[in-house]
Tab-separated table of C-alpha atoms in Angstrom:
chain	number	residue	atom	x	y	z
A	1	UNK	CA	-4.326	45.309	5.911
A	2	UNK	CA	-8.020	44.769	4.983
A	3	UNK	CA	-9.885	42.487	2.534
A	4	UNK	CA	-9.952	43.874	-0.860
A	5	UNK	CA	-13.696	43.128	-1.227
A	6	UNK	CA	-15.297	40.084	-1.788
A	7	UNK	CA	-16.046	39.182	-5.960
A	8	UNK	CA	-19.088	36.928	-7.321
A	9	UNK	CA	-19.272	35.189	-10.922
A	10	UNK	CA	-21.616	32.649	-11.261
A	11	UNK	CA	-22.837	30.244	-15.252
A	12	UNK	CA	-26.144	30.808	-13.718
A	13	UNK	CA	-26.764	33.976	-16.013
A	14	UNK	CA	-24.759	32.935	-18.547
A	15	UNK	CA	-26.417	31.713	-22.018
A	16	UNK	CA	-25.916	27.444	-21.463
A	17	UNK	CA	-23.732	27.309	-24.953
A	18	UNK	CA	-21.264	30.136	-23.823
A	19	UNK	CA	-21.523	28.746	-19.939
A	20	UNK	CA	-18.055	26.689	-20.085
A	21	UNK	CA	-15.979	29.451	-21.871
A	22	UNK	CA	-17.147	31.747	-19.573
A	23	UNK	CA	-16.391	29.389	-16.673
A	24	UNK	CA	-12.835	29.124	-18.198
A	25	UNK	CA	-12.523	33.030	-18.068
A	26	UNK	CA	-13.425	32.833	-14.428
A	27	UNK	CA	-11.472	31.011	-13.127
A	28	UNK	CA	-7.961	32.424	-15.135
A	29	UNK	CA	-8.812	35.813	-13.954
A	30	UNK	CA	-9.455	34.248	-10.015
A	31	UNK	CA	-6.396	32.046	-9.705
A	32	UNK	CA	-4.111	31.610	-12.500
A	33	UNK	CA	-3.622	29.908	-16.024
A	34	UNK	CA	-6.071	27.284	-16.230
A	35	UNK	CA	-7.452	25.083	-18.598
A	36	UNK	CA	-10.596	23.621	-17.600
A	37	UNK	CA	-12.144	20.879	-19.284
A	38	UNK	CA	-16.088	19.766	-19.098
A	39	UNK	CA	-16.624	15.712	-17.956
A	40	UNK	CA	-20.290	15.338	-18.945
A	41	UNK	CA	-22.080	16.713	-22.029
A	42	UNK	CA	-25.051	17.900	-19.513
A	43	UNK	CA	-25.761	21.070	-18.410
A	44	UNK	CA	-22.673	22.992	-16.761
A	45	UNK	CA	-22.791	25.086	-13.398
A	46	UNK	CA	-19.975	27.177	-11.604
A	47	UNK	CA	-19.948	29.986	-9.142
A	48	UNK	CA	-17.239	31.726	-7.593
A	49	UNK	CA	-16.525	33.827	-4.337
A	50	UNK	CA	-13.142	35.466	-4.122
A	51	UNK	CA	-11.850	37.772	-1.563
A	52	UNK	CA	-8.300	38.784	-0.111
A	53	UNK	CA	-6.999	39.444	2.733
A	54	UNK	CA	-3.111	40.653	3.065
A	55	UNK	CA	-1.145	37.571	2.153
A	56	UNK	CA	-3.976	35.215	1.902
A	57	UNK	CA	-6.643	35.372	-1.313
A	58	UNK	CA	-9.811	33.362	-0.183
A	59	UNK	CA	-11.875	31.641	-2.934
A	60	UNK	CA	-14.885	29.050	-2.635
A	61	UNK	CA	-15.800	27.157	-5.747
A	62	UNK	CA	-18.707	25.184	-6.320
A	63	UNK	CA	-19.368	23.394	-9.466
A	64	UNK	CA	-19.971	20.794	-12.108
A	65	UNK	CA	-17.961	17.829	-12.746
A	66	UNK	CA	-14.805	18.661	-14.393
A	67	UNK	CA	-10.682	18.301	-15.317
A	68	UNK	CA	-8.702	21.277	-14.517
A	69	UNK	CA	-4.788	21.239	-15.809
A	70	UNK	CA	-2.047	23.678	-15.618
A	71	UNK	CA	0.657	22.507	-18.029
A	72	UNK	CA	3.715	24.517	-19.299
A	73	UNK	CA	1.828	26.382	-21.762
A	74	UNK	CA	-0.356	27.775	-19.601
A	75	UNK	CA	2.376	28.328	-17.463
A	76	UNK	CA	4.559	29.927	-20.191
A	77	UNK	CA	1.630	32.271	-20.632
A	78	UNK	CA	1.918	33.747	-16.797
A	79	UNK	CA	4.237	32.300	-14.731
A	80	UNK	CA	3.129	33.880	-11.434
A	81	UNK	CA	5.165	31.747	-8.291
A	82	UNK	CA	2.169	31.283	-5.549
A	83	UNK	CA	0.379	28.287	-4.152
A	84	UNK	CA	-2.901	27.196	-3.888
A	85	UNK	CA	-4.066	25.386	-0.711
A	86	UNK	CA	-7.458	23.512	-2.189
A	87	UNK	CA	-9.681	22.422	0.829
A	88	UNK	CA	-12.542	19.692	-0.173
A	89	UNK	CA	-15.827	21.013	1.373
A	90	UNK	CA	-18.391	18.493	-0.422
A	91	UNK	CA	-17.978	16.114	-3.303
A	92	UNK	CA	-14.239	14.727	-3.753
A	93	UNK	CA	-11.686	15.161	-6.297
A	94	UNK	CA	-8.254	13.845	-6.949
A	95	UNK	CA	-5.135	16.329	-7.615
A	96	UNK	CA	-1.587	15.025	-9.049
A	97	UNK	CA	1.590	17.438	-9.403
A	98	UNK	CA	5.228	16.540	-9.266
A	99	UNK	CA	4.593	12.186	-8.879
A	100	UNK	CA	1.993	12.428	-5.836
A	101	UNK	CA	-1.357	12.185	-6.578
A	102	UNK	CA	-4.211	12.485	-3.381
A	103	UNK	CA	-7.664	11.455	-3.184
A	104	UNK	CA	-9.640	14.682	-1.960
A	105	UNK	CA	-12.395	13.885	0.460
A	106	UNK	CA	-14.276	16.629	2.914
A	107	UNK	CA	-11.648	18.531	5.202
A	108	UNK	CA	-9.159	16.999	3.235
A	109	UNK	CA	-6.223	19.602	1.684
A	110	UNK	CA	-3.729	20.033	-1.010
A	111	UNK	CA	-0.816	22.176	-1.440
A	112	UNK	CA	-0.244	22.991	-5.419
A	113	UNK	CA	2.918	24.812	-6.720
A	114	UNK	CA	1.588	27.093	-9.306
A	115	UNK	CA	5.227	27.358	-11.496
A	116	UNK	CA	4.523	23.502	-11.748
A	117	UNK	CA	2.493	21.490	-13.745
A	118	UNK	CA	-0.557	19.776	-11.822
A	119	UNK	CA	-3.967	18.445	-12.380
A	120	UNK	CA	-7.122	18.075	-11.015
A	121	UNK	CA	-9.970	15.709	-11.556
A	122	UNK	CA	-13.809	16.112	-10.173
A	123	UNK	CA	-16.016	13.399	-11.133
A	124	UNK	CA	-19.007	14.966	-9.739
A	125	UNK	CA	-20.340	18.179	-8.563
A	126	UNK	CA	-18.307	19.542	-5.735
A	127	UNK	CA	-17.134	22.239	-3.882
A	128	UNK	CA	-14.161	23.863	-2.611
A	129	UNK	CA	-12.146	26.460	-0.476
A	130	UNK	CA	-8.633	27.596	-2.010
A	131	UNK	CA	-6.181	29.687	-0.330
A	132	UNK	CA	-3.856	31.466	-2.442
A	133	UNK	CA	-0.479	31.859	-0.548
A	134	UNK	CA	1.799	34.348	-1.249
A	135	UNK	CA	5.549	33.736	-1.777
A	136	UNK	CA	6.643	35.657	1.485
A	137	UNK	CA	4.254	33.269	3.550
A	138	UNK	CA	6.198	29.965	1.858
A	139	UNK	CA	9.465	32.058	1.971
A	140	UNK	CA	9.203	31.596	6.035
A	141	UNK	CA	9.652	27.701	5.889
A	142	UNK	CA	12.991	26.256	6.302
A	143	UNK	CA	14.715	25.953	2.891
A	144	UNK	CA	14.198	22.018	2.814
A	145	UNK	CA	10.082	22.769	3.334
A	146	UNK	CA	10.128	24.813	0.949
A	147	UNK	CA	11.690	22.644	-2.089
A	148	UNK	CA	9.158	19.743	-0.805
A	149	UNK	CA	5.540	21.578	-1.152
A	150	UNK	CA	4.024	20.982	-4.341
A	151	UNK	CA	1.197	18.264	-4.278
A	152	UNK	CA	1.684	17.913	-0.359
A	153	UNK	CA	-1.455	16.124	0.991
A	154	UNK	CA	-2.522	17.129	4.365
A	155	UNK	CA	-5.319	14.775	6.229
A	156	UNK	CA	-8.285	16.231	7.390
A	157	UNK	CA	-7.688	14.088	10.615
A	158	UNK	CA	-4.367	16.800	11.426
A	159	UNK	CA	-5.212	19.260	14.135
A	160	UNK	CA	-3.582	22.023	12.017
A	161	UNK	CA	-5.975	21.168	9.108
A	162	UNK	CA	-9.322	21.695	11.324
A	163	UNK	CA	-7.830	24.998	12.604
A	164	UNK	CA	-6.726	25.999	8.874
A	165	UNK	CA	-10.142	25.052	7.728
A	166	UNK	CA	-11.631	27.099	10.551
A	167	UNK	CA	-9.542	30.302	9.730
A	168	UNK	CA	-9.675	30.178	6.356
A	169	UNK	CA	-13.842	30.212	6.450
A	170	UNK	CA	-13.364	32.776	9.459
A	171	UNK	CA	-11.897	35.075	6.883
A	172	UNK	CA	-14.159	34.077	3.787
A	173	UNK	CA	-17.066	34.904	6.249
A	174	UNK	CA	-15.650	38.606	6.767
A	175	UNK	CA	-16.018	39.984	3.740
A	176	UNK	CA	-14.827	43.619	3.895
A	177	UNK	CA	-12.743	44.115	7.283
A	178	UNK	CA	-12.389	47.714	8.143
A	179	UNK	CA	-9.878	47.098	10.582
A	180	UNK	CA	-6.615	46.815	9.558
A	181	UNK	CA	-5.148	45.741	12.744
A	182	UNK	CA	-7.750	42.955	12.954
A	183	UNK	CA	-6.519	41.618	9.696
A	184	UNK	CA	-3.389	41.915	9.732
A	185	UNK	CA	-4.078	39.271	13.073
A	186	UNK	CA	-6.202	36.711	10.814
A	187	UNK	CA	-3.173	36.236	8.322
A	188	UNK	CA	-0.126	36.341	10.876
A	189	UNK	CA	-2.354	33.694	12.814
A	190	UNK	CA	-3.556	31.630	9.459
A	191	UNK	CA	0.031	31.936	8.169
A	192	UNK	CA	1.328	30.114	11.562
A	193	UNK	CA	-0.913	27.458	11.138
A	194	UNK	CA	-0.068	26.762	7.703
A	195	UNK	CA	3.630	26.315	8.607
A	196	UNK	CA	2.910	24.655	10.959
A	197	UNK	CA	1.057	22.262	9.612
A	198	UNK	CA	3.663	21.821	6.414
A	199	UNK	CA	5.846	20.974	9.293
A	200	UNK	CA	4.174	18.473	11.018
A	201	UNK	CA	2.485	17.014	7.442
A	202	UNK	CA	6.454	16.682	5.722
A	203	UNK	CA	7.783	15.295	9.535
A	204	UNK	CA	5.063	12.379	9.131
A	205	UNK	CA	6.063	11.950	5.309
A	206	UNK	CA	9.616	12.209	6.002
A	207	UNK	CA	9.562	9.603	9.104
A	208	UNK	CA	7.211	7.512	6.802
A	209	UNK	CA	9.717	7.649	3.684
A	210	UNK	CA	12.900	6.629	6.326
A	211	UNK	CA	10.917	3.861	7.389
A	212	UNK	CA	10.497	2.572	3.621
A	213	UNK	CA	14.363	3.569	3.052
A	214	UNK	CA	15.493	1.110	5.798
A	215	UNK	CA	13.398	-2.085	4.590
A	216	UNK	CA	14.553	-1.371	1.233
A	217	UNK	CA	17.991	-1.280	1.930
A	218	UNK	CA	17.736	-4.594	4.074
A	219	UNK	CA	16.362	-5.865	1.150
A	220	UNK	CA	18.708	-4.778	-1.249
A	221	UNK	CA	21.699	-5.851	1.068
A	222	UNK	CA	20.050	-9.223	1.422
A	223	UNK	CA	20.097	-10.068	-1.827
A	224	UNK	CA	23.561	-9.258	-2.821
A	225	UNK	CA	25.158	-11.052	0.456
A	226	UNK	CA	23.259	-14.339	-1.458
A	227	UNK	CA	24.915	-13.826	-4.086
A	228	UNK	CA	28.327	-11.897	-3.221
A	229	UNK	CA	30.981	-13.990	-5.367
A	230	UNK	CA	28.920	-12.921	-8.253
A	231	UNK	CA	31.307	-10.450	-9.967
A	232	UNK	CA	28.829	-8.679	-11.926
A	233	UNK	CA	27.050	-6.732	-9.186
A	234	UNK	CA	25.829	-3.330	-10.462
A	235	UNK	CA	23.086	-0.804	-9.428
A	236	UNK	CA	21.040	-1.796	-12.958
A	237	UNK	CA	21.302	-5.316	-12.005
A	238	UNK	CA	20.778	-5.505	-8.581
A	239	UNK	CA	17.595	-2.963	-8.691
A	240	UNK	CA	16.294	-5.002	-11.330
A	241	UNK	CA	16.835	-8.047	-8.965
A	242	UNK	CA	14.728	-6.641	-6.081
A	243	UNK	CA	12.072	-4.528	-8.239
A	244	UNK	CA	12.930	-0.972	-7.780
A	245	UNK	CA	14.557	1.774	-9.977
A	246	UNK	CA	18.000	2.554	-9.773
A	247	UNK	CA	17.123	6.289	-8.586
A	248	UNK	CA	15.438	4.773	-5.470
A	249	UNK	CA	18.886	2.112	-4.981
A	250	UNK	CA	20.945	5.265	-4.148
A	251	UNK	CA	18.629	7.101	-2.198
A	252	UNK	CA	18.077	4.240	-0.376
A	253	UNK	CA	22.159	4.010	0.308
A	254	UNK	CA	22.499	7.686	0.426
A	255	UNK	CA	20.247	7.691	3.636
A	256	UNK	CA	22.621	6.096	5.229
A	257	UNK	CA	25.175	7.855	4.128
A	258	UNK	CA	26.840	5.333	1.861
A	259	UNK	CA	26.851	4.468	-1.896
A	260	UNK	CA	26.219	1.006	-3.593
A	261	UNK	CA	30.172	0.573	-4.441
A	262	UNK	CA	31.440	1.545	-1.307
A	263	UNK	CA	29.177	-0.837	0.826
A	264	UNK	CA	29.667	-3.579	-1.921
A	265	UNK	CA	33.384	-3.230	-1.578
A	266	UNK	CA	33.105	-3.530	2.206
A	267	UNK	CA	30.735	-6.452	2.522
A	268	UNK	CA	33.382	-8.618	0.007
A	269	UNK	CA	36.790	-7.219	2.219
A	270	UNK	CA	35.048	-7.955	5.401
A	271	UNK	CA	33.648	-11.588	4.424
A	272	UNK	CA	37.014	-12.047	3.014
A	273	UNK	CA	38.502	-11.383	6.365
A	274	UNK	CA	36.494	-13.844	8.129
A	275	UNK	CA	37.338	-16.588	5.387
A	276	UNK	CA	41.051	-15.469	5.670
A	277	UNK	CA	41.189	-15.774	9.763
A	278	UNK	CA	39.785	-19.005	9.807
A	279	UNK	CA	42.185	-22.103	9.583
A	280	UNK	CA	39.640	-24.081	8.387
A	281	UNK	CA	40.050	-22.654	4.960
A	282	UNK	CA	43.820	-22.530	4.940
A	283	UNK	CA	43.625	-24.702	1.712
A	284	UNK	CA	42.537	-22.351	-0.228
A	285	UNK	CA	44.784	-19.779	-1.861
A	286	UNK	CA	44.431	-16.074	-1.411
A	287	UNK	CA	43.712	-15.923	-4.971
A	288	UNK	CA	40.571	-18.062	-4.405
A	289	UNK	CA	39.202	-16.416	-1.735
A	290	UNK	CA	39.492	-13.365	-3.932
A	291	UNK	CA	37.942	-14.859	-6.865
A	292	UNK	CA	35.012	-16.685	-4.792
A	293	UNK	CA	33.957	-12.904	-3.720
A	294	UNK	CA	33.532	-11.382	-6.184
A	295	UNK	CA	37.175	-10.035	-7.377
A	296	UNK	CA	37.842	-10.053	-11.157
A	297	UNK	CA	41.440	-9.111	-9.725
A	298	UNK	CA	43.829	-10.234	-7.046
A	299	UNK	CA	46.037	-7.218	-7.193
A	300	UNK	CA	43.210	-5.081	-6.783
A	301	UNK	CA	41.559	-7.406	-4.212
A	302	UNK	CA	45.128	-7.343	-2.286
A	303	UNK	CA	45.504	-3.129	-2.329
A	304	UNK	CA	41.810	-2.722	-1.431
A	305	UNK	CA	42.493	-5.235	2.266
A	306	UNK	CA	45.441	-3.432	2.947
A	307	UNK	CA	43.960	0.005	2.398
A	308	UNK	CA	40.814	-1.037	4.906
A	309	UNK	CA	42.381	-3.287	7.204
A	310	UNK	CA	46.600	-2.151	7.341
A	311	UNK	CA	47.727	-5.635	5.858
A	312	UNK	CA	48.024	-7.338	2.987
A	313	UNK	CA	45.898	-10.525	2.825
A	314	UNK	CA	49.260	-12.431	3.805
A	315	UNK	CA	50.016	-10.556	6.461
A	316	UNK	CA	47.131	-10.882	8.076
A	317	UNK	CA	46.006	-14.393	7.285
A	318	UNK	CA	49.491	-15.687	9.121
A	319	UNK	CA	48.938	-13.526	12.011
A	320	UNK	CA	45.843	-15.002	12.319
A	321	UNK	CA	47.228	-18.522	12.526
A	322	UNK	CA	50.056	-17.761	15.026
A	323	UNK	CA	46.691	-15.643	17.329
């Protein structure tokens, strides 16, 4: 493998009234699909470097302020399924695709899908590096990795992001490399890195997202055992009750491997157990104790305790008793 030769466009030559649709044709023929949009009505600036080496294309981008989107027209127009790993070298921007959106500051990287929408916002002038990453490179991540990429932030502070950072100037730097076999080194080492750093980067966000899970199901289960008799205890409601979506209820069961009706169901047998066992409540019916948890049904209350616990409510409210 060797670096296709490095590629210069740059406004600076460029009459200023045709500077921005120029600017546009740049950067669709460098990376993909774009449509670039001018913040400030002064005078516009852009250059671009691009080079490539095997499975790695290495562009730096300096410019004027500006809002860059890929939607699904632009899309539609050329679909082509690589990434883009934007590094911030000076100025800042902020980048949103598929709900995450990351402030960019120097060092500071972002992994964009480019079969999914995304945008990108510079305020000011700024500059930076973008790796295009070839499908093969992605296709050696575990499955899961894979379906979890686009809009991935990755902190400057990571080891793996002050090596990739490293490499991927290392490579800029080379322009033309005669040497195939020293090449073909660069990207196998540059492409370890990256997964490596996806690894680490979705491991933290992972661990981070469990962490969330767990205090939201405590919360969630809180607030229905205050209220368990209620009988109208539903996802909607209860979400609504502790200020979340209904989406994030489930996943927050489905973590633990259980669903909202399952654990509901559970919580109002096994409190019903405990009320059952203790002779201190013998004057209340078995219908009652149904009714105060929750039950719009005592038949179904009565085949749901002997399915979990081998008895029927009788049964095991005399045994009990005779203990």
């Amino acid at each position: 493998m060797k670096s296709e030769g490095t590629q210069s466009w740059t406004t600076g030559a460029v009459r200023e009234s045709e500077r921005f649709d120029y600017w546009r044709e740049v950067v669709c023929e460098t990376f993909v699909e774009l449509d670039p949009r001018p913040l400030h009505q002064s005078r516009f600036y852009g250059e671009v470097e691009a080079s490539r080496v095997g499975d790695f294309g290495i562009a730096q981008i300096a410019a004027s302020a500006q809002k860059v989107v890929r939607s699904r027209r632009e899309i539609s127009r050329a679909n082509n399924p690589c990434y883009f790993l934007n590094i911030q070298l000076e100025g800042s921007g902020l980048t949103a695709q598929g709900g995450r959106e990351s402030v960019l500051v120097p060092s500071d990287m972002v992994l964009l899908d480019a079969t999914r929408p995304f945008e990108m916002t510079f305020n000011d002038r700024f500059s930076q590096m973008s790796l295009t990453i070839s499908d093969s490179v992605i296709g050696q991540l575990p499955p899961a990795a894979q379906d979890d990429l686009a809009g991935l932030f990755i902190n400057r502070n990571l080891p793996e992001a002050r090596l990739l950072k490293s490499y991927g100037s290392l490579m800029r730097d080379q322009g033309d490399v005669e040497d195939h076999m020293f090449a073909d080194l660069m990207t196998k080492q540059l492409a370890g890195i990256f997964h490596h750093a996806v690894n680490r980067r979705r491991g933290l966000t992972l661990k981070q997202a469990d962490h969330w899970g767990q205090k939201l199901l405590t919360t969630i289960k809180a607030a229905v055992r205050r209220d368990l008799g209620n009988a109208g205890h539903t996802p909607a409601r209860t979400a609504d009750k502790v200020g979340v979506s209904v989406r994030l209820l489930h996943q927050a069961f489905a973590r633990n491997g259980e669903t909202f009706g399952r654990w509901l169901l559970a919580e109002r047998l096994d409190t019903a157990r405990g009320v059952l066992a203790d002779s201190h409540n013998a004057h209340q019916s078995i219908a009652e104790v149904a009714y105060a948890l929750g039950f719009a049904d005592q038949s179904h209350f009565g085949r749901a305790f002997k399915a979990r616990f081998c008895q029927t409510p009788k049964q095991f409210r005399k045994a009990a008793f005779n203990a």
